[in-house]
């Protein structure tokens, strides 16, 4: 899972850097040479759509999806594990819903031969197809995590559930920041 | 009974405030039927206007105010009443709808389960420039804000650089010279303060920016024949009012933008460049050489016989 | 829908949130279940186009780009050096290094879109020095937590971007509107530190004399961040680029600085990418959920119900804003600020528009309320971060109490903005004429 998440992060990051370069070239060309590549806007939209789906996945794997833990943090480990499982379950539902809705979007776009009203006149089915695949990957990871969490929960391994799927975003993040700061200095 | 209605964005201004909103808010009075409407302007819902046809089809809304340029993403045939260069003024806009709307209606019914109850134009989309530009030929080398692809093609064919840009950013961009010219309706321009930063306007309509009302066909079929007649009549009345008001608003906004009287909008002092024969020829040429061929490919891919039907009707009338 | 139903729905949602369910999922569930109850399944169907609409949006693309920009500056060590340079310049003022905390936070804010990483970095770099010199611990922690909140007010700001997207306002104008309040609030913080140091000396050890040549030497560490700030804010102000384009320019600029300074490596890029994906994924999922909820809210007439209810109270515009301050302080204590923003804006905006309040001004006001939320316990992101960095395992109340004066300052500042709305609206209005 860590590996998939790292690969997703690289695709996401490389997409952003590529987009940034393209847009920069476009802005400079527009300002100084009076020509526009056209399509930077459109590309930006697609990079975000696909990138967001990948980023959902990364955030899931590093447990960064925002949860408000005022009460949670004060509970014993067993109820915490149950809440972790419920949280994961709701995220899985959300991912499943997005895949289902994304599939319907794609199906309609194919049926209507919809194409973007832009210079590239991109058939919408292409970006939406890639987008849907990324969403599906996000769903698979949530569903896989849910299976593991269910198994651990049924066996009463509260600590494992908590350690793998619990909300400790701030603590994790802080530890990572401190480690990185050491590396930099 | 209640109809769920997805309306224009609130930002449209007078046509929204004076005609569409009251029409639906007092739907019983407008139609003479025992009906009401749950009316939601599209921009308050987070739904994009390009999704209009899909909204009618899904049945989430019974009636949707369809903006033709965005929805042409799903139904390219909708643009057939308003290709760039096809409608430089209201008269030709009327003619285009008479000739080609039946084709559009057929496709909406067959593919989108949508009964099209009527259409009306926002009005001519004209060109505002900061540097003084006397005619369309003067666009050579200029950066022009466009809002859809057929306009981009047209600007390209005149030797200009089309720049797609979101409406709220245009005024500043004109001011700072990021773009030289921008296209929109004169009343939108007035409301957004474009004349403050532009110097000239060229009143040649690139297109008319059509809007229509679509009703979910299943819902339509639940109405009795009498009710259908009453409903259709109500929308015909609304359409006629908007056609007239749209033209008045266009005239007034042009007047206000150039410091004329009477004027109930903000008054500005733009220079109006009287379009000459060369300008109208350029627009007409763009239709034949540019916007029709580009549209032909996309439309035929989505609807069989689309461009042939256009040629037989509008094309023939234009002598193409 | 009547206001009671709205209140019950809101209370249920708040309860789900407090039970630590993911914010994005709670909003989606509320939106989908509520929508299906009100309108049936077609409503849920239509949300597909809403999701695609939000995510296939060039304006929103700026969100991950600005986050990436902040990551690049942080991971390359540019931000660390910036703090050290500022401490050479500000360290000898009354209140000393506390000014450097505020200054470095503000400068970092001017190059980065969000705040957690910045607060962590500056705290980590500064706390050892602050402790060694014997600064009162509450003052140190408070200034760090408060300084960190400037990141969302001084442009670029991810929160302002989200506001612009939800409110349909020009992001460029919102960014420009944040400049003057950002500078004023920074100055207000510094002024407070100065006054407090004069009235109640903290008895910290003075910094040793620093030679002017050292000081000028250090300036080169400020060049990079300032350059990035100029690129972003300058290109937006002059209309040279849209906010998304300016973010792209900033990213390319920052990458070039990193390459010039010989810090580019695959490891470095990987770090930036993972962190950017993580933060963006969290934010974008919440935004997606918020937009899905928004469909139900608007079709259910919730904003209308709330607007009518507020109108029935007969408050003046000022009264309304003061009531909103109270509301946001309470909400901000228990909610994370991003969730607070996306949940309240769709309902609050029609209300304030009906009251004749400028939506650009209100954008800055909301950001200020978010800043407050970041430093009020029990849920205050910046408090957690700064508390987490301290090495001596002291009690949490140190940072919470230390931040309290800044809470008061922010409330005072919000009142100042109510009295002088021109502080917000003047600069963006200069963009036209
Ligand atoms: Na910032
Ligand atoms: Na708080």
PDB file of N, CA, C and O in Angstrom, chain B residues 4-34:
ATOM      1  N   UNK B   4     -39.973  21.169 -10.139  1.00  0.00           N
ATOM      2  CA  UNK B   4     -38.655  21.589  -9.675  1.00  0.00           C
ATOM      3  C   UNK B   4     -37.929  22.262 -10.844  1.00  0.00           C
ATOM      4  O   UNK B   4     -37.799  21.681 -11.918  1.00  0.00           O
ATOM      5  N   UNK B   5     -37.514  23.478 -10.614  1.00  0.00           N
ATOM      6  CA  UNK B   5     -36.964  24.272 -11.709  1.00  0.00           C
ATOM      7  C   UNK B   5     -35.529  24.699 -11.416  1.00  0.00           C
ATOM      8  O   UNK B   5     -35.224  25.193 -10.328  1.00  0.00           O
ATOM      9  N   UNK B   6     -34.646  24.484 -12.384  1.00  0.00           N
ATOM     10  CA  UNK B   6     -33.270  24.983 -12.288  1.00  0.00           C
ATOM     11  C   UNK B   6     -33.166  26.189 -13.212  1.00  0.00           C
ATOM     12  O   UNK B   6     -33.339  26.055 -14.431  1.00  0.00           O
ATOM     13  N   UNK B   7     -32.927  27.362 -12.634  1.00  0.00           N
ATOM     14  CA  UNK B   7     -33.009  28.594 -13.425  1.00  0.00           C
ATOM     15  C   UNK B   7     -31.658  29.127 -13.873  1.00  0.00           C
ATOM     16  O   UNK B   7     -30.624  28.495 -13.702  1.00  0.00           O
ATOM     17  N   UNK B   8     -31.716  30.349 -14.448  1.00  0.00           N
ATOM     18  CA  UNK B   8     -30.510  31.096 -14.826  1.00  0.00           C
ATOM     19  C   UNK B   8     -29.645  31.385 -13.605  1.00  0.00           C
ATOM     20  O   UNK B   8     -30.169  31.420 -12.510  1.00  0.00           O
ATOM     21  N   UNK B   9     -28.367  31.671 -13.817  1.00  0.00           N
ATOM     22  CA  UNK B   9     -27.589  32.198 -12.693  1.00  0.00           C
ATOM     23  C   UNK B   9     -28.145  33.570 -12.287  1.00  0.00           C
ATOM     24  O   UNK B   9     -28.583  34.334 -13.152  1.00  0.00           O
ATOM     25  N   UNK B  10     -28.122  33.865 -10.989  1.00  0.00           N
ATOM     26  CA  UNK B  10     -28.651  35.135 -10.501  1.00  0.00           C
ATOM     27  C   UNK B  10     -27.943  36.329 -11.126  1.00  0.00           C
ATOM     28  O   UNK B  10     -28.511  37.401 -11.234  1.00  0.00           O
ATOM     29  N   UNK B  11     -26.687  36.107 -11.530  1.00  0.00           N
ATOM     30  CA  UNK B  11     -25.873  37.227 -12.014  1.00  0.00           C
ATOM     31  C   UNK B  11     -26.322  37.737 -13.384  1.00  0.00           C
ATOM     32  O   UNK B  11     -25.801  38.738 -13.855  1.00  0.00           O
ATOM     33  N   UNK B  12     -27.286  37.075 -14.020  1.00  0.00           N
ATOM     34  CA  UNK B  12     -27.682  37.476 -15.369  1.00  0.00           C
ATOM     35  C   UNK B  12     -28.284  38.880 -15.396  1.00  0.00           C
ATOM     36  O   UNK B  12     -28.165  39.598 -16.368  1.00  0.00           O
ATOM     37  N   UNK B  13     -28.902  39.270 -14.269  1.00  0.00           N
ATOM     38  CA  UNK B  13     -29.397  40.645 -14.215  1.00  0.00           C
ATOM     39  C   UNK B  13     -30.866  40.759 -14.576  1.00  0.00           C
ATOM     40  O   UNK B  13     -31.687  39.971 -14.110  1.00  0.00           O
ATOM     41  N   UNK B  14     -31.180  41.750 -15.425  1.00  0.00           N
ATOM     42  CA  UNK B  14     -32.578  42.157 -15.576  1.00  0.00           C
ATOM     43  C   UNK B  14     -33.501  41.059 -16.093  1.00  0.00           C
ATOM     44  O   UNK B  14     -34.620  40.931 -15.623  1.00  0.00           O
ATOM     45  N   UNK B  15     -33.048  40.285 -17.096  1.00  0.00           N
ATOM     46  CA  UNK B  15     -33.934  39.248 -17.632  1.00  0.00           C
ATOM     47  C   UNK B  15     -34.298  38.263 -16.529  1.00  0.00           C
ATOM     48  O   UNK B  15     -35.427  37.787 -16.426  1.00  0.00           O
ATOM     49  N   UNK B  16     -33.346  37.994 -15.674  1.00  0.00           N
ATOM     50  CA  UNK B  16     -33.574  37.124 -14.526  1.00  0.00           C
ATOM     51  C   UNK B  16     -34.552  37.778 -13.544  1.00  0.00           C
ATOM     52  O   UNK B  16     -35.574  37.191 -13.186  1.00  0.00           O
ATOM     53  N   UNK B  17     -34.234  38.991 -13.136  1.00  0.00           N
ATOM     54  CA  UNK B  17     -35.037  39.659 -12.095  1.00  0.00           C
ATOM     55  C   UNK B  17     -36.443  39.999 -12.563  1.00  0.00           C
ATOM     56  O   UNK B  17     -37.410  39.836 -11.833  1.00  0.00           O
ATOM     57  N   UNK B  18     -36.530  40.520 -13.803  1.00  0.00           N
ATOM     58  CA  UNK B  18     -37.824  41.069 -14.235  1.00  0.00           C
ATOM     59  C   UNK B  18     -38.738  40.005 -14.829  1.00  0.00           C
ATOM     60  O   UNK B  18     -39.953  40.116 -14.755  1.00  0.00           O
ATOM     61  N   UNK B  19     -38.148  38.978 -15.477  1.00  0.00           N
ATOM     62  CA  UNK B  19     -39.005  38.064 -16.233  1.00  0.00           C
ATOM     63  C   UNK B  19     -38.956  36.620 -15.756  1.00  0.00           C
ATOM     64  O   UNK B  19     -39.964  36.056 -15.351  1.00  0.00           O
ATOM     65  N   UNK B  20     -37.760  36.025 -15.771  1.00  0.00           N
ATOM     66  CA  UNK B  20     -37.738  34.589 -15.478  1.00  0.00           C
ATOM     67  C   UNK B  20     -38.149  34.274 -14.042  1.00  0.00           C
ATOM     68  O   UNK B  20     -38.986  33.418 -13.785  1.00  0.00           O
ATOM     69  N   UNK B  21     -37.545  34.978 -13.097  1.00  0.00           N
ATOM     70  CA  UNK B  21     -37.815  34.677 -11.688  1.00  0.00           C
ATOM     71  C   UNK B  21     -39.290  34.883 -11.342  1.00  0.00           C
ATOM     72  O   UNK B  21     -39.927  33.982 -10.786  1.00  0.00           O
ATOM     73  N   UNK B  22     -39.890  36.040 -11.678  1.00  0.00           N
ATOM     74  CA  UNK B  22     -41.321  36.208 -11.383  1.00  0.00           C
ATOM     75  C   UNK B  22     -42.188  35.162 -12.090  1.00  0.00           C
ATOM     76  O   UNK B  22     -43.164  34.685 -11.504  1.00  0.00           O
ATOM     77  N   UNK B  23     -41.804  34.784 -13.307  1.00  0.00           N
ATOM     78  CA  UNK B  23     -42.576  33.798 -14.054  1.00  0.00           C
ATOM     79  C   UNK B  23     -42.704  32.503 -13.256  1.00  0.00           C
ATOM     80  O   UNK B  23     -43.777  31.931 -13.133  1.00  0.00           O
ATOM     81  N   UNK B  24     -41.592  32.045 -12.705  1.00  0.00           N
ATOM     82  CA  UNK B  24     -41.629  30.777 -11.963  1.00  0.00           C
ATOM     83  C   UNK B  24     -42.127  30.966 -10.541  1.00  0.00           C
ATOM     84  O   UNK B  24     -42.747  30.075  -9.973  1.00  0.00           O
ATOM     85  N   UNK B  25     -41.856  32.128  -9.955  1.00  0.00           N
ATOM     86  CA  UNK B  25     -42.301  32.316  -8.574  1.00  0.00           C
ATOM     87  C   UNK B  25     -43.823  32.365  -8.478  1.00  0.00           C
ATOM     88  O   UNK B  25     -44.391  31.959  -7.473  1.00  0.00           O
ATOM     89  N   UNK B  26     -44.444  32.858  -9.544  1.00  0.00           N
ATOM     90  CA  UNK B  26     -45.907  32.807  -9.562  1.00  0.00           C
ATOM     91  C   UNK B  26     -46.344  31.928 -10.730  1.00  0.00           C
ATOM     92  O   UNK B  26     -47.033  32.365 -11.644  1.00  0.00           O
ATOM     93  N   UNK B  27     -45.926  30.680 -10.664  1.00  0.00           N
ATOM     94  CA  UNK B  27     -46.088  29.766 -11.785  1.00  0.00           C
ATOM     95  C   UNK B  27     -47.566  29.530 -12.092  1.00  0.00           C
ATOM     96  O   UNK B  27     -47.964  29.385 -13.248  1.00  0.00           O
ATOM     97  N   UNK B  28     -48.424  29.515 -11.042  1.00  0.00           N
ATOM     98  CA  UNK B  28     -49.853  29.283 -11.245  1.00  0.00           C
ATOM     99  C   UNK B  28     -50.443  30.395 -12.095  1.00  0.00           C
ATOM    100  O   UNK B  28     -51.162  30.155 -13.062  1.00  0.00           O
ATOM    101  N   UNK B  29     -50.093  31.626 -11.746  1.00  0.00           N
ATOM    102  CA  UNK B  29     -50.625  32.765 -12.484  1.00  0.00           C
ATOM    103  C   UNK B  29     -50.073  32.783 -13.909  1.00  0.00           C
ATOM    104  O   UNK B  29     -50.781  33.049 -14.875  1.00  0.00           O
ATOM    105  N   UNK B  30     -48.772  32.460 -14.038  1.00  0.00           N
ATOM    106  CA  UNK B  30     -48.151  32.486 -15.360  1.00  0.00           C
ATOM    107  C   UNK B  30     -48.800  31.496 -16.310  1.00  0.00           C
ATOM    108  O   UNK B  30     -48.922  31.752 -17.503  1.00  0.00           O
ATOM    109  N   UNK B  31     -49.191  30.327 -15.779  1.00  0.00           N
ATOM    110  CA  UNK B  31     -49.686  29.271 -16.660  1.00  0.00           C
ATOM    111  C   UNK B  31     -51.191  29.122 -16.613  1.00  0.00           C
ATOM    112  O   UNK B  31     -51.772  28.482 -17.486  1.00  0.00           O
ATOM    113  N   UNK B  32     -51.842  29.674 -15.589  1.00  0.00           N
ATOM    114  CA  UNK B  32     -53.255  29.462 -15.419  1.00  0.00           C
ATOM    115  C   UNK B  32     -53.588  28.049 -14.971  1.00  0.00           C
ATOM    116  O   UNK B  32     -54.727  27.608 -15.051  1.00  0.00           O
ATOM    117  N   UNK B  33     -52.569  27.304 -14.508  1.00  0.00           N
ATOM    118  CA  UNK B  33     -52.793  25.940 -14.042  1.00  0.00           C
ATOM    119  C   UNK B  33     -52.600  25.881 -12.537  1.00  0.00           C
ATOM    120  O   UNK B  33     -52.036  26.797 -11.946  1.00  0.00           O
ATOM    121  N   UNK B  34     -53.036  24.762 -11.954  1.00  0.00           N
ATOM    122  CA  UNK B  34     -52.874  24.601 -10.514  1.00  0.00           C
ATOM    123  C   UNK B  34     -51.481  24.031 -10.229  1.00  0.00           C
ATOM    124  O   UNK B  34     -51.334  22.860  -9.918  1.00  0.00           O
TER     125      UNK B  34
END
